[in-house]
Coordinates of C-alpha atoms and ligand atoms in Angstrom, one line a residue:
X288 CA 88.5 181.7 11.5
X289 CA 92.1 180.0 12.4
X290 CA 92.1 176.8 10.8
X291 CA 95.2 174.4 12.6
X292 CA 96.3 171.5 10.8
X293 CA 95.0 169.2 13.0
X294 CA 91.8 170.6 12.5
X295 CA 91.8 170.7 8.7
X296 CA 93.4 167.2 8.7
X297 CA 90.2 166.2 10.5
X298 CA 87.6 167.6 8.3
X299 CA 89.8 166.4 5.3
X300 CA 89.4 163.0 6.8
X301 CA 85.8 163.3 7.5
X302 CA 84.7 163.7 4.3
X303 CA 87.3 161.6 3.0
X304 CA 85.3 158.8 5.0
X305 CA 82.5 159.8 4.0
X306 CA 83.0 159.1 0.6
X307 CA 84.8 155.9 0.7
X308 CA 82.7 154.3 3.6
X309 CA 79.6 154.1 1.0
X310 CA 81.1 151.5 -1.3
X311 CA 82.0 149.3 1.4
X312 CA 79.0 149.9 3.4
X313 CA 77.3 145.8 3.2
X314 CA 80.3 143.8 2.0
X315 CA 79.9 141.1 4.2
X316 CA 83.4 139.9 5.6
X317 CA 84.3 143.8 4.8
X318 CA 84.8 146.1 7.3
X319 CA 82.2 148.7 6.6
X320 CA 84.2 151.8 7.5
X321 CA 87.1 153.2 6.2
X322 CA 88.8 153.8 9.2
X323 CA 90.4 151.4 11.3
X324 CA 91.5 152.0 15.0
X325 CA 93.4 150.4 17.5
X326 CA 90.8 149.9 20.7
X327 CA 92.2 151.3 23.7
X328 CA 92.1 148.3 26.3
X329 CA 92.7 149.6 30.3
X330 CA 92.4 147.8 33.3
X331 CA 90.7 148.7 36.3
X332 CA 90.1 151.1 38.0
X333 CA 91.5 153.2 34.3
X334 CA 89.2 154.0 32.0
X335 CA 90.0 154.7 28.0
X336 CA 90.6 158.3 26.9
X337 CA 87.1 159.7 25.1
X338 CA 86.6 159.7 21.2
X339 CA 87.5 163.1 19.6
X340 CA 86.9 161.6 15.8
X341 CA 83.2 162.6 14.3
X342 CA 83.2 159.9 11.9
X343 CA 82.5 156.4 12.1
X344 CA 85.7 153.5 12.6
X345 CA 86.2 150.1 12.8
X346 CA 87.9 149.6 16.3
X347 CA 89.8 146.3 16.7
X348 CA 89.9 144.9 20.7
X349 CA 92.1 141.5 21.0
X350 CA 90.2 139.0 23.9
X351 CA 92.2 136.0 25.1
X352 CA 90.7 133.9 27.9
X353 CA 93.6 132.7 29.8
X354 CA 93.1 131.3 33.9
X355 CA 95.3 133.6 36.2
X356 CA 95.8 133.4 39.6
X357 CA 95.2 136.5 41.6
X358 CA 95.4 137.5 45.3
X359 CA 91.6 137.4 46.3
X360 CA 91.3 138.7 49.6
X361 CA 94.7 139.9 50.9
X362 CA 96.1 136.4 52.2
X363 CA 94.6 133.7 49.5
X364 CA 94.7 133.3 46.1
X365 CA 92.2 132.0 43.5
X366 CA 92.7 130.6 40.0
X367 CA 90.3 132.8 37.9
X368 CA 88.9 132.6 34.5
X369 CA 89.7 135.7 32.6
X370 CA 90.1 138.0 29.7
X371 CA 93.5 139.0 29.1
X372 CA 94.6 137.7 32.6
X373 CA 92.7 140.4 34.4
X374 CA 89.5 140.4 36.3
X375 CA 87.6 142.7 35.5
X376 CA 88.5 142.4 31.6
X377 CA 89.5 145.5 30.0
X378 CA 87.5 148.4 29.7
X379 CA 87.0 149.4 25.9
X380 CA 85.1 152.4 24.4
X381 CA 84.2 153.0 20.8
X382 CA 81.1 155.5 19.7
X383 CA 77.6 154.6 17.8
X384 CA 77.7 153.5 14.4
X385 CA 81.5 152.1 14.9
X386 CA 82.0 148.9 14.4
X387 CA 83.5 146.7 16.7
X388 CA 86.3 144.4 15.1
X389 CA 86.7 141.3 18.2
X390 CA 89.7 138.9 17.9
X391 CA 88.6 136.1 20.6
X392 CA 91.5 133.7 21.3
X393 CA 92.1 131.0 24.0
X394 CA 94.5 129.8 25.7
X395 CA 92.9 128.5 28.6
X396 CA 94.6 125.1 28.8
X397 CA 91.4 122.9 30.3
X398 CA 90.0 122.6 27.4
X399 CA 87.5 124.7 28.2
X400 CA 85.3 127.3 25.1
X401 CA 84.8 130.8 25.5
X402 CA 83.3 133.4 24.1
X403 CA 81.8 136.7 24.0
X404 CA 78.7 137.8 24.9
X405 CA 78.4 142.0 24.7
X406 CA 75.5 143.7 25.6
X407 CA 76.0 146.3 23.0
X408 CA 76.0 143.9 20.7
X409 CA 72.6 143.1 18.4
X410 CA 72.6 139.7 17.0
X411 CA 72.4 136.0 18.4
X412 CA 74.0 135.7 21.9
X413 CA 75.3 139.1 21.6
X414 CA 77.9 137.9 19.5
X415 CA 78.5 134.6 21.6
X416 CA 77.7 132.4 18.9
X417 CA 80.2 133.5 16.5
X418 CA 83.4 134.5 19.1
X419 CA 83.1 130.6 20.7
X420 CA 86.7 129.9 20.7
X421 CA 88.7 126.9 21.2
X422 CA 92.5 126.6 21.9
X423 CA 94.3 127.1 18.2
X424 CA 90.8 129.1 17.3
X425 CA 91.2 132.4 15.6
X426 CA 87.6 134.0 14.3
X427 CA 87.2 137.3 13.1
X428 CA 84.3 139.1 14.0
X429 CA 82.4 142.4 13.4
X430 CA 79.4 144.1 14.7
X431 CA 78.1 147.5 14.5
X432 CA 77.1 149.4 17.3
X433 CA 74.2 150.8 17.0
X434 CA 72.8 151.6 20.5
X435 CA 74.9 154.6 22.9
X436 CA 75.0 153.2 26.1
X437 CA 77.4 151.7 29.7
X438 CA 77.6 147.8 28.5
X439 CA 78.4 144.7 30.3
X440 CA 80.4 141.8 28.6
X441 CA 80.9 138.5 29.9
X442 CA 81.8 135.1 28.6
X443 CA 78.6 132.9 28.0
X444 CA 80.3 129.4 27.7
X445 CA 78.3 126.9 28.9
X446 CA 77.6 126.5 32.3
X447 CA 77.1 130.8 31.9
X448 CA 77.3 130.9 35.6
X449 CA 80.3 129.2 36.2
X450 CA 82.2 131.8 33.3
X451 CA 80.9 134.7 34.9
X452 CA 81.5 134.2 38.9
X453 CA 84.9 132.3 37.4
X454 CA 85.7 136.2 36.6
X455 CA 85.2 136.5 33.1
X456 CA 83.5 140.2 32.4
X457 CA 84.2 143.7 31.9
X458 CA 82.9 146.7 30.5
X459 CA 82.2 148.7 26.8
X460 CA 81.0 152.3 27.0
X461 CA 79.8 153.2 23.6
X462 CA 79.6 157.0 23.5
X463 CA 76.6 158.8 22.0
X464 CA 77.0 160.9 18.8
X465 CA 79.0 163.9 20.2
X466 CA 80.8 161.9 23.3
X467 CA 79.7 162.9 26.5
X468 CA 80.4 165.7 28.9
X469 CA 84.1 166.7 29.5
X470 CA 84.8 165.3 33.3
X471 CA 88.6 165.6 35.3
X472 CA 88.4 161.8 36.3
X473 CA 86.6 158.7 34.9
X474 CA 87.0 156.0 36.7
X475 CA 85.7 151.8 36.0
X476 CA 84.9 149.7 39.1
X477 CA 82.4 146.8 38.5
X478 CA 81.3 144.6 41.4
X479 CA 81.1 141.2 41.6
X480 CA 80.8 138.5 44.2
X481 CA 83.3 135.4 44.7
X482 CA 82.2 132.2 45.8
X483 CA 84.8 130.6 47.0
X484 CA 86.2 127.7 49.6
X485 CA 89.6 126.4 51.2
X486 CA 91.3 124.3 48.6
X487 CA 92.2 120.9 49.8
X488 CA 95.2 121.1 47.8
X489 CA 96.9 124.0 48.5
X490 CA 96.2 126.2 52.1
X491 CA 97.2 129.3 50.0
X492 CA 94.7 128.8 47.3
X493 CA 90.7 129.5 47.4
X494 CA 88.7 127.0 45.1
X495 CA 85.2 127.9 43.2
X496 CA 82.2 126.7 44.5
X497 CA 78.8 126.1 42.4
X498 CA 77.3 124.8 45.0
X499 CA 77.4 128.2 47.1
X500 CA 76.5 130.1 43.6
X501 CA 73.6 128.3 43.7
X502 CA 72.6 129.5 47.3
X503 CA 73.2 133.0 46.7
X504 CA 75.5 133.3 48.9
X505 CA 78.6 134.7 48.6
X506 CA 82.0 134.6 50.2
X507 CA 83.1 138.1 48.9
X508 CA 81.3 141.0 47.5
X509 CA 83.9 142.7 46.2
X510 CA 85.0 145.9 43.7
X511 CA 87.5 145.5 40.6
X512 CA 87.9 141.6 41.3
X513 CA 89.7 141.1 44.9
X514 CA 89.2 142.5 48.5
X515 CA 91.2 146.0 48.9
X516 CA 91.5 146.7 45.3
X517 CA 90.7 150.1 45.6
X518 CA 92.1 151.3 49.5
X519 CA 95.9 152.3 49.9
X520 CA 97.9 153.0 46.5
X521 CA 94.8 151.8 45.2
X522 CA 92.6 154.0 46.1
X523 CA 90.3 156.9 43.3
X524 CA 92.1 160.0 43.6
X525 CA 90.7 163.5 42.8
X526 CA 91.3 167.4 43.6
X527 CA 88.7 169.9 45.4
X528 CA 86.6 171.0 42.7
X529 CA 87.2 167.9 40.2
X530 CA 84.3 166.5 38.7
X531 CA 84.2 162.7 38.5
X532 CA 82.8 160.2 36.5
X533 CA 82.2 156.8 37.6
X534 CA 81.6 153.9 35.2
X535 CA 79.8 151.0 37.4
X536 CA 78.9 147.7 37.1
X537 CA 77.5 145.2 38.0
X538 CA 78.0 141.3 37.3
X539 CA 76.6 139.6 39.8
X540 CA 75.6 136.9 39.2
X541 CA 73.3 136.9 41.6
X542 CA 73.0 140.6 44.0
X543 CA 72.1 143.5 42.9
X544 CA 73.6 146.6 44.2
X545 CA 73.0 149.4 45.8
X546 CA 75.9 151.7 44.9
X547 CA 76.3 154.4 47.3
X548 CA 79.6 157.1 47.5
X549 CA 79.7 158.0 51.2
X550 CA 79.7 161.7 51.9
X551 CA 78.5 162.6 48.6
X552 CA 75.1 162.9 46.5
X553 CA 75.1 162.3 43.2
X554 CA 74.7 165.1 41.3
X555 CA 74.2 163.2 37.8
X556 CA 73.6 159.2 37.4
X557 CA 72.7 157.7 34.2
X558 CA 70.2 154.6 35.2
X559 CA 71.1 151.4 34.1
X560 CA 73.5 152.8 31.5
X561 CA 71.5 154.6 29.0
X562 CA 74.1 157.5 28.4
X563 CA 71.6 159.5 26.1
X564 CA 68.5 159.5 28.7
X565 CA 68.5 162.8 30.9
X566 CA 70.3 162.1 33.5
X567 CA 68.8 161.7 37.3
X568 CA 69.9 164.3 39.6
X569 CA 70.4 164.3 42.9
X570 CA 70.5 160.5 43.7
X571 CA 71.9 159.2 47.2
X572 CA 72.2 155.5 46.1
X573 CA 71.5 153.9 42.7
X574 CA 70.4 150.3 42.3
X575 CA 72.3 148.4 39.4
X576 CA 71.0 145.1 38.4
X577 CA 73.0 142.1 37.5
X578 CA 74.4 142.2 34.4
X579 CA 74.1 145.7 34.4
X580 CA 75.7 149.3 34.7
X581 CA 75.5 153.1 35.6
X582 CA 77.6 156.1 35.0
X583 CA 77.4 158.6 38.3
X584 CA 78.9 161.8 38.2
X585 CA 79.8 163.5 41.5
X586 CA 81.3 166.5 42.2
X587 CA 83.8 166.9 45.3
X588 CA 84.6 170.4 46.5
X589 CA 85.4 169.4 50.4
X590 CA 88.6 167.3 50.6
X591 CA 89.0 164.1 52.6
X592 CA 88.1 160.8 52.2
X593 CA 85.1 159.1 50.1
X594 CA 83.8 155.3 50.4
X595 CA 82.0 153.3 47.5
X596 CA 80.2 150.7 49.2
X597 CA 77.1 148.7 48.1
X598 CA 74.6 149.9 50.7
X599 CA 73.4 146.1 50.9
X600 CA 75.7 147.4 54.1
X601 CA 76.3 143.4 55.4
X602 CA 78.2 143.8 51.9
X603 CA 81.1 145.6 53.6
X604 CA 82.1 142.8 55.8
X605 CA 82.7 140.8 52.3
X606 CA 84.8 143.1 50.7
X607 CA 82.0 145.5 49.3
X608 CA 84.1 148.9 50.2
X609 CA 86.8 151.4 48.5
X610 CA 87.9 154.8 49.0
X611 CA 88.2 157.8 47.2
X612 CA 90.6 160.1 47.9
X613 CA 90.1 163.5 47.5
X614 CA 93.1 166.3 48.5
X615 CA 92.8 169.9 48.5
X616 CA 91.7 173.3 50.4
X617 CA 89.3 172.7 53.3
X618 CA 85.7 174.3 53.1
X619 CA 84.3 175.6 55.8
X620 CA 81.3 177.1 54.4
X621 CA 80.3 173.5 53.4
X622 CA 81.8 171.2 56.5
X623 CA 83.0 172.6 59.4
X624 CA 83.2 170.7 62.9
X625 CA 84.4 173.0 66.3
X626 CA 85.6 170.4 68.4
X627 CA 86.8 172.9 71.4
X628 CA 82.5 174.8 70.9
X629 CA 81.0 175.4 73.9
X630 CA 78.3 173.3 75.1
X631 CA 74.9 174.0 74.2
X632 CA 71.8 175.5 76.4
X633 CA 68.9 177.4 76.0
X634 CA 67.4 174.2 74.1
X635 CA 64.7 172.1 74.3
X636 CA 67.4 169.4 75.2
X637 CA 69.9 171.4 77.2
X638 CA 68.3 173.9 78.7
Ligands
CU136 CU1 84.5 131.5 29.4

């Protein structure tokens, strides 16, 4: 068998870890692996690369909530509340059994706490009891995943709601023992809704409104945080024959959504997130509650173009829409149109 020396590297490593992660396993403020990692952090639509290592790590993500303003809906802007001045927040990916190592800081200048609260997390507010920051605040925190699954995080500073539609979430795959199955494309897009109205101070400035929140009813429905994020140089791409992986979800806070990819069925879709349940197959449009996600895997061999949408279809008039853009060698034997056919008789219709 040919050995490379990445590969005996690894397994030198794995049992390396596997020795010295023992001794340190339950020393409170200690990490409880041996290895530490760098999280990947990526912003929407990207998605961090998948975990090759077999052994357990501690992987360190830095979380700053910090107010940016952002275009909103291709003419007005709107002062969000985020993490790491991007809404969605990054997407991060560790495996089961890692621990997560979270440095919250914040330098939201109103004064305002934040925090953490991860789904994947198990403990007291889902670590938002122990990552509530103030500005100058610097706490260290670990958890250990011990649950695969598609996660949602969001700030849960009191008033929750306010934090979250304020644009303050993202979301944490952590992969099953083993990873997942090799895909060409991942992609992250997580829907939320905006509710917004004209600032009285400035005309080119949209201003938060609870009072809407509270009536359920939205000014924009949108994907990745604005209107158009994902049409023009925006816009999924993918090849004939590419197999693509979409991690979705869903913060609400208050509609749930009916994720649909028009022109496709989806040949995989892991409900609600749990990435080690079989999979569904076949699905035409997957509902994804608030505050929660699913993976859908499709597979594309006729080029043109694709459209997410939430099939809540009023949806698309508030931003609810994006494309996916998929180039390559027509196929006939799947779509073919004959727009110079003769007309047809003989039929119960045209006879
Ligand atoms: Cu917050």
């Amino acid at each position: 068998m040919k050995t490379n020396f990445v590969g005996t590297f690894r397994i030198w490593a794995a049992g390396l870890a596997l020795v010295l992660s023992f001794p340190l396993a339950g020393c409170g403020n200690k990490s409880s692996t041996f290895f530490n990692e760098e999280g990947v952090e990526t912003y929407a639509p990207e998605v961090p690369p998948p975990i090759h290592r077999f052994f357990p790590a501690t992987v360190r993500v830095c979380l700053n909530a910090e107010r940016a303003v952002l275009p909103l809906d291709g003419e007005k802007k709107y002062e969000f509340w985020t993490f790491n001045g991007h809404v969605p927040g990054p997407m991060l990916r560790a495996r089961v059994g890692d621990t997560l190592e979270i440095h919250m800081t914040n330098s939201d200048k109103s004064g305002k706490p934040h925090n953490v609260d991860m789904h994947c997390i198990t403990g007291p507010g889902g670590g938002a009891s122990t990552t509530t920051v103030m500005q100058g605040d610097h706490p260290l925190c670990r958890f250990k995943l011990l649950y695969p699954g598609l996660y949602v995080y969001h700030c849960a500073a009191p008033p929750v709601m306010d934090h979250i539609a304020n644009g303050m979430y993202g979301l944490i795959l952590v992969e099953p023992k083993g990873g997942l199955p090799k895909v060409d494309h991942e992609y992250y897009v997580m829907q939320s809704e905006v509710y917004a109205v004209p600032s009285k101070k400035d005309k080119n400035m949209l201003e938060y409104s609870h009072a809407l929140g509270l009536e359920e009813n939205p000014t924009y429905v949108v994907f990745n945080g604005k209107v158009g994020s994902l049409l023009g140089d925006g816009a999924l791409k993918a090849k004939t024959g590419d197999r693509v992986r979409i991690y979705f979800g869903n913060i609400g806070p208050n509609k749930i959504s009916s994720f649909h990819v028009i022109g496709t069925i989806m040949d995989k879709v892991y409900r609600e997130g749990g990435m080690t349940n079989p999979p569904e197959e076949g699905i035409q449009t997957t509902l994804v509650p608030c505050g929660g996600a699913a993976a859908v895997e499709i597979n594309l061999p006729v080029p043109g173009t694709y459209t997410l949408v939430d099939h809540a279809i009023f949806r698309l008039e508030k931003g609810a829409f994006g494309f996916l853009q998929v180039t390559g060698k027509s196929r006939d034997d799947i779509y073919f149109a004959d727009p110079d056919a003769k007309p047809c008789t003989g039929c119960k219709i045209h006879p």
